[in-house]
């Protein structure tokens, strides 16, 4: 495993010295925050070895050998790592990547990804900048798009794709008609929109986002992507007159996680007991993904650890990060969830016992001991990092909002094209109070239009 190099990274210099002089296997005391932090630092270091986008001649925000979206997910993990530990080692490369991949409309659809990106791919970058706003990750320079505005840009562009012509609503998996999956409405896209709308409502207090969150959740229940027991399924096909009547009932950790976080966010923001009930029921359904020892597993795992593809190898990271955020939002979850988080973190650390450095992380935590399964990659490192971080998250503060210390600036017109026209006018005259009020009125008009189904 190649080590990341930078003259600034004193922590990594120390770690490199340790790792090149001995073979280690991680041993973590999940009840000791310092032990967790020490091991999380080693895992984070291993994760960044897969990234070279900050090097000369490389593209910031691209992880070689992986789909574009997984880089967005990786930087979310690094923001969470900073939030839980205070270690800013990776903040610079994270900010660089997030600002490089915004695309011309500041909605995470850069030109080299527009033909292949799905709604769920775009959403992973939105999750990351939303976390940056919620955790007060250092704001970009004033002349750059801001974290909250970028999340709004993704929301605006996706809400405009809401498809009422098939299945009574929902987002398609794919954006472009030529891509396989264009006639499939999946939970990663729709659950993502629910998750983002919930968090934008909590941060901004704008009721339009709450309306959208309710709308998406209700639609997912109506087509049975969420069943009566709050089990979350993968998606539904609508071509050949199926109209979403045949559900792909595959269950993934990731899908359950994004719904739990969205529901917990809305309980915190609204104090509505229905969201507390939904949060608890979604969590109860998530127990499916834990073995008898309370250790998390993915449904594609098998004894050889070879059945999960690159995407699926990372899914446990998203359930872990969602549970961590949800516990901070909804403290009633902590006594229920923490035994599973602690057992999974202990097992994950034991699985980080492979590679030439002796601390490379495998995928199968549910092996009963420090026996590396032979697999390695961005997904494995990220999942281990997030589950250790979740142990620290139990004592972290809840995500901030604009009313509780949030500093990230929003732009309600982001991603619509109207923001560009407005900025052109602003170069000719100063903004007045009247202008700001007018922009608020225009935002309301645009939101009404969007909810009408511009797609």
mmCIF file of N, CA, C and O in Angstrom, residues 179-211:
data_model
loop_
_atom_site.group_PDB
_atom_site.id
_atom_site.type_symbol
_atom_site.label_atom_id
_atom_site.label_comp_id
_atom_site.label_asym_id
_atom_site.label_seq_id
_atom_site.Cartn_x
_atom_site.Cartn_y
_atom_site.Cartn_z
ATOM 1 N N UNK A 179 -29.382 5.502 -20.566
ATOM 2 C CA UNK A 179 -28.715 4.667 -19.569
ATOM 3 C C UNK A 179 -29.639 3.597 -19.012
ATOM 4 O O UNK A 179 -30.807 3.865 -18.720
ATOM 5 N N UNK A 180 -29.131 2.365 -18.866
ATOM 6 C CA UNK A 180 -29.919 1.327 -18.196
ATOM 7 C C UNK A 180 -30.293 1.798 -16.790
ATOM 8 O O UNK A 180 -29.460 2.328 -16.059
ATOM 9 N N UNK A 181 -31.544 1.622 -16.432
ATOM 10 C CA UNK A 181 -32.014 2.107 -15.152
ATOM 11 C C UNK A 181 -32.878 3.344 -15.268
ATOM 12 O O UNK A 181 -33.401 3.838 -14.262
ATOM 13 N N UNK A 182 -33.061 3.838 -16.493
ATOM 14 C CA UNK A 182 -33.886 5.026 -16.685
ATOM 15 C C UNK A 182 -35.346 4.750 -16.350
ATOM 16 O O UNK A 182 -36.087 5.661 -15.977
ATOM 17 N N UNK A 183 -35.763 3.494 -16.475
ATOM 18 C CA UNK A 183 -37.153 3.137 -16.171
ATOM 19 C C UNK A 183 -37.282 2.445 -14.811
ATOM 20 O O UNK A 183 -38.246 1.734 -14.557
ATOM 21 N N UNK A 184 -36.305 2.672 -13.946
ATOM 22 C CA UNK A 184 -36.286 2.060 -12.615
ATOM 23 C C UNK A 184 -36.305 3.168 -11.580
ATOM 24 O O UNK A 184 -35.524 4.128 -11.661
ATOM 25 N N UNK A 185 -37.198 3.094 -10.624
ATOM 26 C CA UNK A 185 -37.270 4.080 -9.554
ATOM 27 C C UNK A 185 -36.759 3.424 -8.275
ATOM 28 O O UNK A 185 -37.406 2.525 -7.733
ATOM 29 N N UNK A 186 -35.604 3.884 -7.830
ATOM 30 C CA UNK A 186 -34.926 3.167 -6.751
ATOM 31 C C UNK A 186 -34.860 3.984 -5.469
ATOM 32 O O UNK A 186 -34.999 5.204 -5.457
ATOM 33 N N UNK A 187 -34.620 3.284 -4.382
ATOM 34 C CA UNK A 187 -34.516 3.928 -3.078
ATOM 35 C C UNK A 187 -33.286 4.810 -2.954
ATOM 36 O O UNK A 187 -33.371 5.883 -2.347
ATOM 37 N N UNK A 188 -32.114 4.424 -3.484
ATOM 38 C CA UNK A 188 -30.976 5.341 -3.367
ATOM 39 C C UNK A 188 -31.263 6.741 -3.906
ATOM 40 O O UNK A 188 -30.770 7.721 -3.349
ATOM 41 N N UNK A 189 -32.077 6.848 -4.961
ATOM 42 C CA UNK A 189 -32.425 8.168 -5.492
ATOM 43 C C UNK A 189 -33.526 8.828 -4.679
ATOM 44 O O UNK A 189 -33.400 9.975 -4.237
ATOM 45 N N UNK A 190 -34.629 8.116 -4.465
ATOM 46 C CA UNK A 190 -35.761 8.702 -3.764
ATOM 47 C C UNK A 190 -35.508 8.842 -2.270
ATOM 48 O O UNK A 190 -35.850 9.858 -1.667
ATOM 49 N N UNK A 191 -34.895 7.827 -1.667
ATOM 50 C CA UNK A 191 -34.509 7.955 -0.266
ATOM 51 C C UNK A 191 -33.487 9.065 -0.080
ATOM 52 O O UNK A 191 -33.475 9.752 0.943
ATOM 53 N N UNK A 192 -32.626 9.243 -1.083
ATOM 54 C CA UNK A 192 -31.663 10.332 -1.033
ATOM 55 C C UNK A 192 -32.340 11.689 -1.035
ATOM 56 O O UNK A 192 -31.963 12.598 -0.291
ATOM 57 N N UNK A 193 -33.363 11.840 -1.897
ATOM 58 C CA UNK A 193 -34.094 13.102 -1.944
ATOM 59 C C UNK A 193 -34.812 13.360 -0.623
ATOM 60 O O UNK A 193 -34.849 14.490 -0.128
ATOM 61 N N UNK A 194 -35.378 12.321 -0.043
ATOM 62 C CA UNK A 194 -36.012 12.440 1.277
ATOM 63 C C UNK A 194 -34.999 12.872 2.327
ATOM 64 O O UNK A 194 -35.239 13.791 3.122
ATOM 65 N N UNK A 195 -33.849 12.210 2.342
ATOM 66 C CA UNK A 195 -32.804 12.515 3.315
ATOM 67 C C UNK A 195 -32.348 13.960 3.180
ATOM 68 O O UNK A 195 -32.255 14.700 4.171
ATOM 69 N N UNK A 196 -32.071 14.387 1.943
ATOM 70 C CA UNK A 196 -31.565 15.744 1.723
ATOM 71 C C UNK A 196 -32.626 16.792 2.056
ATOM 72 O O UNK A 196 -32.325 17.803 2.702
ATOM 73 N N UNK A 197 -33.870 16.553 1.633
ATOM 74 C CA UNK A 197 -34.933 17.506 1.927
ATOM 75 C C UNK A 197 -35.123 17.655 3.434
ATOM 76 O O UNK A 197 -35.330 18.771 3.943
ATOM 77 N N UNK A 198 -35.037 16.547 4.159
ATOM 78 C CA UNK A 198 -35.189 16.590 5.617
ATOM 79 C C UNK A 198 -34.105 17.448 6.251
ATOM 80 O O UNK A 198 -34.375 18.291 7.120
ATOM 81 N N UNK A 199 -32.897 17.260 5.809
ATOM 82 C CA UNK A 199 -31.764 17.970 6.399
ATOM 83 C C UNK A 199 -31.763 19.451 5.989
ATOM 84 O O UNK A 199 -31.401 20.321 6.792
ATOM 85 N N UNK A 200 -32.182 19.734 4.765
ATOM 86 C CA UNK A 200 -32.293 21.135 4.345
ATOM 87 C C UNK A 200 -33.390 21.851 5.133
ATOM 88 O O UNK A 200 -33.251 23.029 5.484
ATOM 89 N N UNK A 201 -34.486 21.150 5.402
ATOM 90 C CA UNK A 201 -35.536 21.762 6.223
ATOM 91 C C UNK A 201 -35.009 22.054 7.626
ATOM 92 O O UNK A 201 -35.208 23.150 8.170
ATOM 93 N N UNK A 202 -34.327 21.071 8.212
ATOM 94 C CA UNK A 202 -33.816 21.266 9.568
ATOM 95 C C UNK A 202 -32.832 22.430 9.613
ATOM 96 O O UNK A 202 -32.826 23.214 10.573
ATOM 97 N N UNK A 203 -32.010 22.567 8.580
ATOM 98 C CA UNK A 203 -30.976 23.612 8.582
ATOM 99 C C UNK A 203 -31.562 24.987 8.302
ATOM 100 O O UNK A 203 -31.199 25.977 8.953
ATOM 101 N N UNK A 204 -32.474 25.078 7.343
ATOM 102 C CA UNK A 204 -32.952 26.384 6.890
ATOM 103 C C UNK A 204 -34.285 26.799 7.500
ATOM 104 O O UNK A 204 -34.596 27.992 7.557
ATOM 105 N N UNK A 205 -35.108 25.829 7.904
ATOM 106 C CA UNK A 205 -36.448 26.144 8.373
ATOM 107 C C UNK A 205 -37.428 26.439 7.256
ATOM 108 O O UNK A 205 -38.589 26.780 7.522
ATOM 109 N N UNK A 206 -37.008 26.273 6.006
ATOM 110 C CA UNK A 206 -37.878 26.520 4.855
ATOM 111 C C UNK A 206 -38.875 25.369 4.720
ATOM 112 O O UNK A 206 -38.498 24.227 4.462
ATOM 113 N N UNK A 207 -40.170 25.669 4.862
ATOM 114 C CA UNK A 207 -41.202 24.639 4.887
ATOM 115 C C UNK A 207 -41.332 23.892 3.573
ATOM 116 O O UNK A 207 -41.881 22.781 3.544
ATOM 117 N N UNK A 208 -40.844 24.473 2.482
ATOM 118 C CA UNK A 208 -40.894 23.769 1.198
ATOM 119 C C UNK A 208 -40.145 22.451 1.270
ATOM 120 O O UNK A 208 -40.579 21.436 0.712
ATOM 121 N N UNK A 209 -39.022 22.431 1.974
ATOM 122 C CA UNK A 209 -38.247 21.204 2.104
ATOM 123 C C UNK A 209 -39.008 20.165 2.925
ATOM 124 O O UNK A 209 -38.953 18.966 2.624
ATOM 125 N N UNK A 210 -39.715 20.586 3.941
ATOM 126 C CA UNK A 210 -40.523 19.656 4.727
ATOM 127 C C UNK A 210 -41.631 19.062 3.860
ATOM 128 O O UNK A 210 -41.904 17.853 3.933
ATOM 129 N N UNK A 211 -42.248 19.896 3.047
ATOM 130 C CA UNK A 211 -43.296 19.404 2.148
ATOM 131 C C UNK A 211 -42.740 18.330 1.218
ATOM 132 O O UNK A 211 -43.383 17.288 0.998
#
